[in-house]
């Protein structure tokens, strides 16, 4: 394994250590990155299928809500839980890079992958809909798959998965809690549209995105706290 | 020098995500306007 040696080599200077840590974070996120790429390839196939079959209009948008569930499972829950399961966190935490920087490097990579994945799926739904068309019905699915919500949902789902892994400390329970939490989050966002139908689109988008980002920030803060206190 | 690649790629990744998000939100804003119909209501002027 080349990761730890990079960290030691990079510990000569503060900047080098952080950069080496970042490189390790990329190496450790390779499997998750491949999983997300496979998922996006599936969505691309679905988008092409929808484009070539007019009777399937809206199928990509309908399935887009499930992206956040997979992001939480691929990028969120395993980030800390797998480290705890295999014990590799102890190796990482004995290097010269502080735990908080180690966590920041790993979070930055996984949140970045989630942000780009949400953006690419949003781009696909926009391209499938056609450049000049307007939505005929602004449904709850439309609200969750356009505007600001795809990004807020992606970041919140990943933060939920990471916090679950940090608190539970085991991969399988963390995956279970992440799955249940993500399903609840998606259901609340899809069903919750019913009570606020009088509000315009951007008001709903902004209020929900701010709420989700506050939840995500609280979950990330909790994760830093749990990691700092872990023996 | 190669040790900086990690953080550089992370910054590029985050920048790409923000750029994609901004572009998509602008497309949505152009498509549905600042004050579209409320959700779950049919817009008479839509997709004409």
Short mmCIF file of C-alpha atoms in Angstrom, two decimals:
data_model
loop_
_atom_site.label_atom_id
_atom_site.label_comp_id
_atom_site.label_asym_id
_atom_site.label_seq_id
_atom_site.Cartn_x
_atom_site.Cartn_y
_atom_site.Cartn_z
CA UNK A 1 0.00 0.00 0.00
CA UNK A 2 1.51 3.29 -1.08
CA UNK A 3 -0.82 5.63 0.82
CA UNK A 4 0.90 5.76 4.24
CA UNK A 5 4.36 6.15 2.73
CA UNK A 6 3.11 9.21 0.87
CA UNK A 7 1.88 10.70 4.11
CA UNK A 8 5.24 10.15 5.80
CA UNK A 9 7.10 11.54 2.83
CA UNK A 10 4.77 14.51 2.74
CA UNK A 11 5.26 15.31 6.41
CA UNK A 12 8.43 17.30 5.78
CA UNK A 13 6.42 20.51 5.45
CA UNK A 14 2.90 21.53 6.43
CA UNK A 15 1.80 22.14 2.81
CA UNK A 16 3.36 18.93 1.58
CA UNK A 17 1.69 16.89 4.31
CA UNK A 18 -1.75 18.28 3.48
CA UNK A 19 -1.21 17.66 -0.22
CA UNK A 20 0.00 14.12 0.48
CA UNK A 21 -3.11 13.60 2.61
CA UNK A 22 -5.26 14.83 -0.23
CA UNK A 23 -3.61 12.35 -2.58
CA UNK A 24 -4.33 9.55 -0.10
CA UNK A 25 -7.97 10.73 0.07
CA UNK A 26 -8.22 10.40 -3.71
CA UNK A 27 -6.71 6.92 -3.60
CA UNK A 28 -9.16 5.84 -0.89
CA UNK A 29 -12.16 7.20 -2.80
CA UNK A 30 -11.36 5.33 -6.03
CA UNK A 31 -13.91 2.55 -5.46
CA UNK A 32 -16.64 5.06 -4.60
CA UNK A 33 -15.73 7.15 -7.65
CA UNK A 34 -16.04 4.09 -9.90
CA UNK A 35 -19.42 3.25 -8.32
CA UNK A 36 -20.70 6.79 -8.95
CA UNK A 37 -19.39 6.72 -12.55
CA UNK A 38 -21.27 3.44 -13.11
CA UNK A 39 -24.41 4.99 -11.67
CA UNK A 40 -24.10 8.04 -13.94
CA UNK A 41 -23.58 5.74 -16.93
CA UNK A 42 -26.87 4.07 -16.02
CA UNK A 43 -28.62 7.45 -15.86
CA UNK A 44 -27.08 8.43 -19.23
CA UNK A 45 -28.44 5.22 -20.74
CA UNK A 46 -31.86 6.03 -19.24
CA UNK A 47 -31.72 9.59 -20.66
CA UNK A 48 -30.85 8.32 -24.15
CA UNK A 49 -33.66 5.77 -23.90
CA UNK A 50 -36.11 8.51 -22.89
CA UNK A 51 -34.95 10.75 -25.74
CA UNK A 52 -35.51 7.99 -28.32
CA UNK A 53 -38.85 6.79 -26.90
CA UNK A 54 -41.40 9.65 -26.61
CA UNK A 55 -43.72 7.49 -24.48
CA UNK A 56 -41.07 7.44 -21.71
CA UNK A 57 -41.06 11.21 -21.10
CA UNK A 58 -39.98 12.08 -17.53
CA UNK A 59 -38.47 8.68 -16.64
CA UNK A 60 -34.96 10.11 -16.03
CA UNK A 61 -36.42 12.84 -13.82
CA UNK A 62 -38.49 10.27 -11.90
CA UNK A 63 -35.44 8.11 -11.17
CA UNK A 64 -33.19 11.10 -10.34
CA UNK A 65 -34.41 11.12 -6.72
CA UNK A 66 -32.62 7.81 -6.12
CA UNK A 67 -29.20 9.31 -6.90
CA UNK A 68 -28.91 10.78 -3.38
CA UNK A 69 -29.56 7.41 -1.81
CA UNK A 70 -26.67 5.89 -3.76
CA UNK A 71 -24.40 8.87 -3.06
CA UNK A 72 -25.03 8.43 0.66
CA UNK A 73 -24.25 4.70 0.42
CA UNK A 74 -21.18 5.03 -1.85
CA UNK A 75 -19.60 8.28 -0.64
CA UNK A 76 -21.03 8.85 2.84
CA UNK A 77 -21.33 5.77 5.05
CA UNK A 78 -18.08 3.98 4.07
CA UNK A 79 -15.87 7.09 4.46
CA UNK A 80 -15.29 6.56 8.20
CA UNK A 81 -17.07 3.28 8.92
CA UNK A 82 -14.79 1.26 6.60
CA UNK A 83 -11.72 2.86 8.21
CA UNK A 84 -13.00 1.85 11.65
CA UNK A 85 -13.91 -1.67 10.48
CA UNK A 86 -10.46 -2.34 9.03
CA UNK A 87 -8.55 -0.35 11.65
CA UNK A 88 -6.75 1.77 9.05
CA UNK A 89 -7.85 4.96 10.82
CA UNK A 90 -5.28 4.21 13.54
CA UNK A 91 -2.52 4.13 10.94
CA UNK A 92 -3.71 7.42 9.43
CA UNK A 93 -4.07 9.13 12.80
CA UNK A 94 -0.50 8.28 13.87
CA UNK A 95 0.92 10.31 10.98
CA UNK A 96 1.91 13.96 11.24
CA UNK A 97 -1.36 15.21 9.71
CA UNK A 98 -3.97 16.12 12.38
CA UNK A 99 -7.27 14.20 12.37
CA UNK A 100 -9.23 17.29 11.39
CA UNK A 101 -7.09 17.79 8.27
CA UNK A 102 -7.33 14.12 7.41
CA UNK A 103 -11.12 14.33 7.68
CA UNK A 104 -11.25 17.60 5.71
CA UNK A 105 -9.24 16.07 2.85
CA UNK A 106 -11.46 12.99 2.70
CA UNK A 107 -14.69 15.01 2.97
CA UNK A 108 -13.59 17.47 0.27
CA UNK A 109 -13.01 14.67 -2.24
CA UNK A 110 -16.25 12.82 -1.51
CA UNK A 111 -18.44 15.94 -1.33
CA UNK A 112 -16.82 17.16 -4.57
CA UNK A 113 -17.62 13.86 -6.32
CA UNK A 114 -21.22 14.11 -5.03
CA UNK A 115 -21.56 17.71 -6.22
CA UNK A 116 -20.30 16.86 -9.72
CA UNK A 117 -22.55 13.75 -9.88
CA UNK A 118 -25.62 15.83 -8.93
CA UNK A 119 -24.62 18.44 -11.53
CA UNK A 120 -24.19 15.86 -14.30
CA UNK A 121 -27.59 14.27 -13.56
CA UNK A 122 -29.20 17.73 -13.47
CA UNK A 123 -27.56 18.44 -16.84
CA UNK A 124 -28.95 15.16 -18.23
CA UNK A 125 -32.52 15.97 -17.13
CA UNK A 126 -32.19 19.46 -18.65
CA UNK A 127 -30.82 18.09 -21.94
CA UNK A 128 -33.52 15.41 -22.17
CA UNK A 129 -36.24 18.03 -21.60
CA UNK A 130 -34.96 20.05 -24.59
CA UNK A 131 -33.28 23.43 -24.54
CA UNK A 132 -36.28 25.63 -25.22
CA UNK A 133 -39.14 23.79 -23.52
CA UNK A 134 -40.86 24.83 -20.31
CA UNK A 135 -42.25 22.26 -17.85
CA UNK A 136 -45.94 21.61 -18.35
CA UNK A 137 -46.42 20.67 -14.68
CA UNK A 138 -44.12 21.69 -11.83
CA UNK A 139 -44.53 18.52 -9.81
CA UNK A 140 -42.83 17.52 -6.55
CA UNK A 141 -40.36 15.40 -8.58
CA UNK A 142 -39.60 18.43 -10.74
CA UNK A 143 -38.96 20.57 -7.64
CA UNK A 144 -36.50 18.02 -6.16
CA UNK A 145 -34.63 17.43 -9.43
CA UNK A 146 -34.17 21.07 -10.53
CA UNK A 147 -32.93 24.36 -9.12
CA UNK A 148 -30.83 24.25 -5.96
CA UNK A 149 -32.28 21.12 -4.36
CA UNK A 150 -30.22 18.45 -6.24
CA UNK A 151 -27.01 19.88 -4.76
CA UNK A 152 -28.38 20.46 -1.26
CA UNK A 153 -29.81 16.91 -1.25
CA UNK A 154 -26.52 15.40 -2.43
CA UNK A 155 -24.46 17.21 0.23
CA UNK A 156 -27.00 16.44 2.97
CA UNK A 157 -27.24 12.75 2.03
CA UNK A 158 -23.44 12.34 2.02
CA UNK A 159 -23.14 14.23 5.34
CA UNK A 160 -25.81 11.94 6.82
CA UNK A 161 -23.88 8.85 5.68
CA UNK A 162 -20.55 10.16 7.02
CA UNK A 163 -22.12 11.09 10.39
CA UNK A 164 -23.78 7.65 10.63
CA UNK A 165 -20.43 5.99 10.04
CA UNK A 166 -18.68 8.23 12.58
CA UNK A 167 -21.26 7.61 15.32
CA UNK A 168 -21.91 3.88 14.73
CA UNK A 169 -18.31 2.96 13.87
CA UNK A 170 -19.26 -0.15 11.87
CA UNK A 171 -19.91 -0.36 8.14
CA UNK A 172 -23.04 -2.54 7.99
CA UNK A 173 -25.08 -0.68 10.67
CA UNK A 174 -23.95 2.63 9.13
CA UNK A 175 -25.12 1.51 5.68
CA UNK A 176 -28.49 0.46 7.14
CA UNK A 177 -29.03 3.75 9.00
CA UNK A 178 -27.88 5.70 5.94
CA UNK A 179 -30.29 3.82 3.70
CA UNK A 180 -33.26 4.41 6.02
CA UNK A 181 -32.33 8.08 6.57
CA UNK A 182 -31.91 8.75 2.85
CA UNK A 183 -35.24 7.11 2.01
CA UNK A 184 -36.95 9.21 4.71
CA UNK A 185 -35.25 12.41 3.45
CA UNK A 186 -36.29 11.74 -0.16
CA UNK A 187 -39.86 10.84 0.87
CA UNK A 188 -40.22 13.98 3.01
CA UNK A 189 -39.01 16.16 0.13
CA UNK A 190 -41.28 14.46 -2.43
CA UNK A 191 -44.41 14.21 -0.26
CA UNK A 192 -43.76 17.45 1.64
CA UNK A 193 -44.48 19.47 -1.51
CA UNK A 194 -48.19 19.00 -0.91
CA UNK A 195 -48.48 21.42 1.97
CA UNK A 196 -46.72 24.36 0.30
CA UNK A 197 -48.18 24.40 -3.18
CA UNK A 198 -49.11 28.06 -2.97
CA UNK A 199 -45.44 29.12 -2.86
CA UNK A 200 -43.58 29.87 -6.09
CA UNK A 201 -40.89 27.48 -7.31
CA UNK A 202 -37.82 29.48 -6.24
CA UNK A 203 -39.18 30.16 -2.73
CA UNK A 204 -39.60 26.42 -2.16
CA UNK A 205 -36.16 25.74 -3.65
CA UNK A 206 -34.41 28.33 -1.50
CA UNK A 207 -36.15 27.49 1.79
CA UNK A 208 -35.56 23.74 1.42
CA UNK A 209 -31.98 24.13 0.20
CA UNK A 210 -31.13 26.35 3.17
CA UNK A 211 -32.78 23.87 5.58
CA UNK A 212 -30.86 20.94 4.04
CA UNK A 213 -27.56 22.83 4.15
CA UNK A 214 -28.10 23.67 7.82
CA UNK A 215 -28.73 19.98 8.55
CA UNK A 216 -25.64 19.01 6.52
CA UNK A 217 -23.50 21.55 8.39
CA UNK A 218 -24.72 20.23 11.75
CA UNK A 219 -23.98 16.63 10.68
CA UNK A 220 -20.46 17.56 9.49
CA UNK A 221 -19.81 19.41 12.78
CA UNK A 222 -20.99 16.32 14.68
CA UNK A 223 -18.63 14.16 12.60
CA UNK A 224 -15.62 16.37 13.41
CA UNK A 225 -16.54 16.21 17.09
CA UNK A 226 -16.92 12.42 17.12
CA UNK A 227 -13.65 11.91 15.22
CA UNK A 228 -11.77 14.28 17.57
CA UNK A 229 -13.03 12.43 20.66
CA UNK A 230 -12.55 8.89 19.38
CA UNK A 231 -9.78 6.98 21.10
CA UNK B 1 5.93 18.50 -7.03
CA UNK B 2 3.64 15.52 -7.64
CA UNK B 3 2.48 15.71 -4.01
CA UNK B 4 0.48 18.83 -4.87
CA UNK B 5 -1.62 16.91 -7.39
CA UNK B 6 -3.93 15.66 -4.70
CA UNK B 7 -5.09 19.06 -3.47
CA UNK B 8 -5.07 20.53 -6.96
CA UNK B 9 -7.43 17.85 -8.24
CA UNK B 10 -9.69 18.31 -5.21
CA UNK B 11 -9.96 22.06 -5.86
CA UNK B 12 -10.63 21.38 -9.55
CA UNK B 13 -13.32 18.85 -8.62
CA UNK B 14 -15.09 21.29 -6.28
CA UNK B 15 -14.80 24.09 -8.87
CA UNK B 16 -16.27 21.81 -11.55
CA UNK B 17 -19.17 20.91 -9.25
CA UNK B 18 -19.92 24.57 -8.49
CA UNK B 19 -19.65 25.51 -12.19
CA UNK B 20 -22.05 22.71 -13.19
CA UNK B 21 -24.49 23.71 -10.45
CA UNK B 22 -24.42 27.39 -11.48
CA UNK B 23 -24.90 26.57 -15.18
CA UNK B 24 -27.83 24.22 -14.48
CA UNK B 25 -29.56 26.66 -12.11
CA UNK B 26 -29.22 29.40 -14.76
CA UNK B 27 -30.80 27.07 -17.36
CA UNK B 28 -33.67 26.33 -14.94
CA UNK B 29 -34.13 30.04 -14.23
CA UNK B 30 -34.23 30.79 -17.95
CA UNK B 31 -36.63 27.92 -18.64
CA UNK B 32 -39.22 28.37 -15.92
CA UNK B 33 -38.73 32.05 -15.14
CA UNK B 34 -38.53 33.81 -11.81
CA UNK B 35 -42.17 33.20 -10.86
CA UNK B 36 -43.49 30.00 -12.42
CA UNK B 37 -46.76 28.34 -11.47
CA UNK B 38 -46.88 26.71 -8.05
CA UNK B 39 -46.06 22.96 -7.99
CA UNK B 40 -48.68 20.42 -9.07
CA UNK B 41 -50.67 23.05 -10.97
CA UNK B 42 -50.98 23.02 -14.71
CA UNK B 43 -49.41 26.01 -16.43
CA UNK B 44 -51.60 27.02 -19.39
CA UNK B 45 -48.76 28.79 -21.17
CA UNK B 46 -46.23 26.00 -20.74
CA UNK B 47 -44.70 23.91 -23.54
CA UNK B 48 -46.59 25.58 -26.34
#
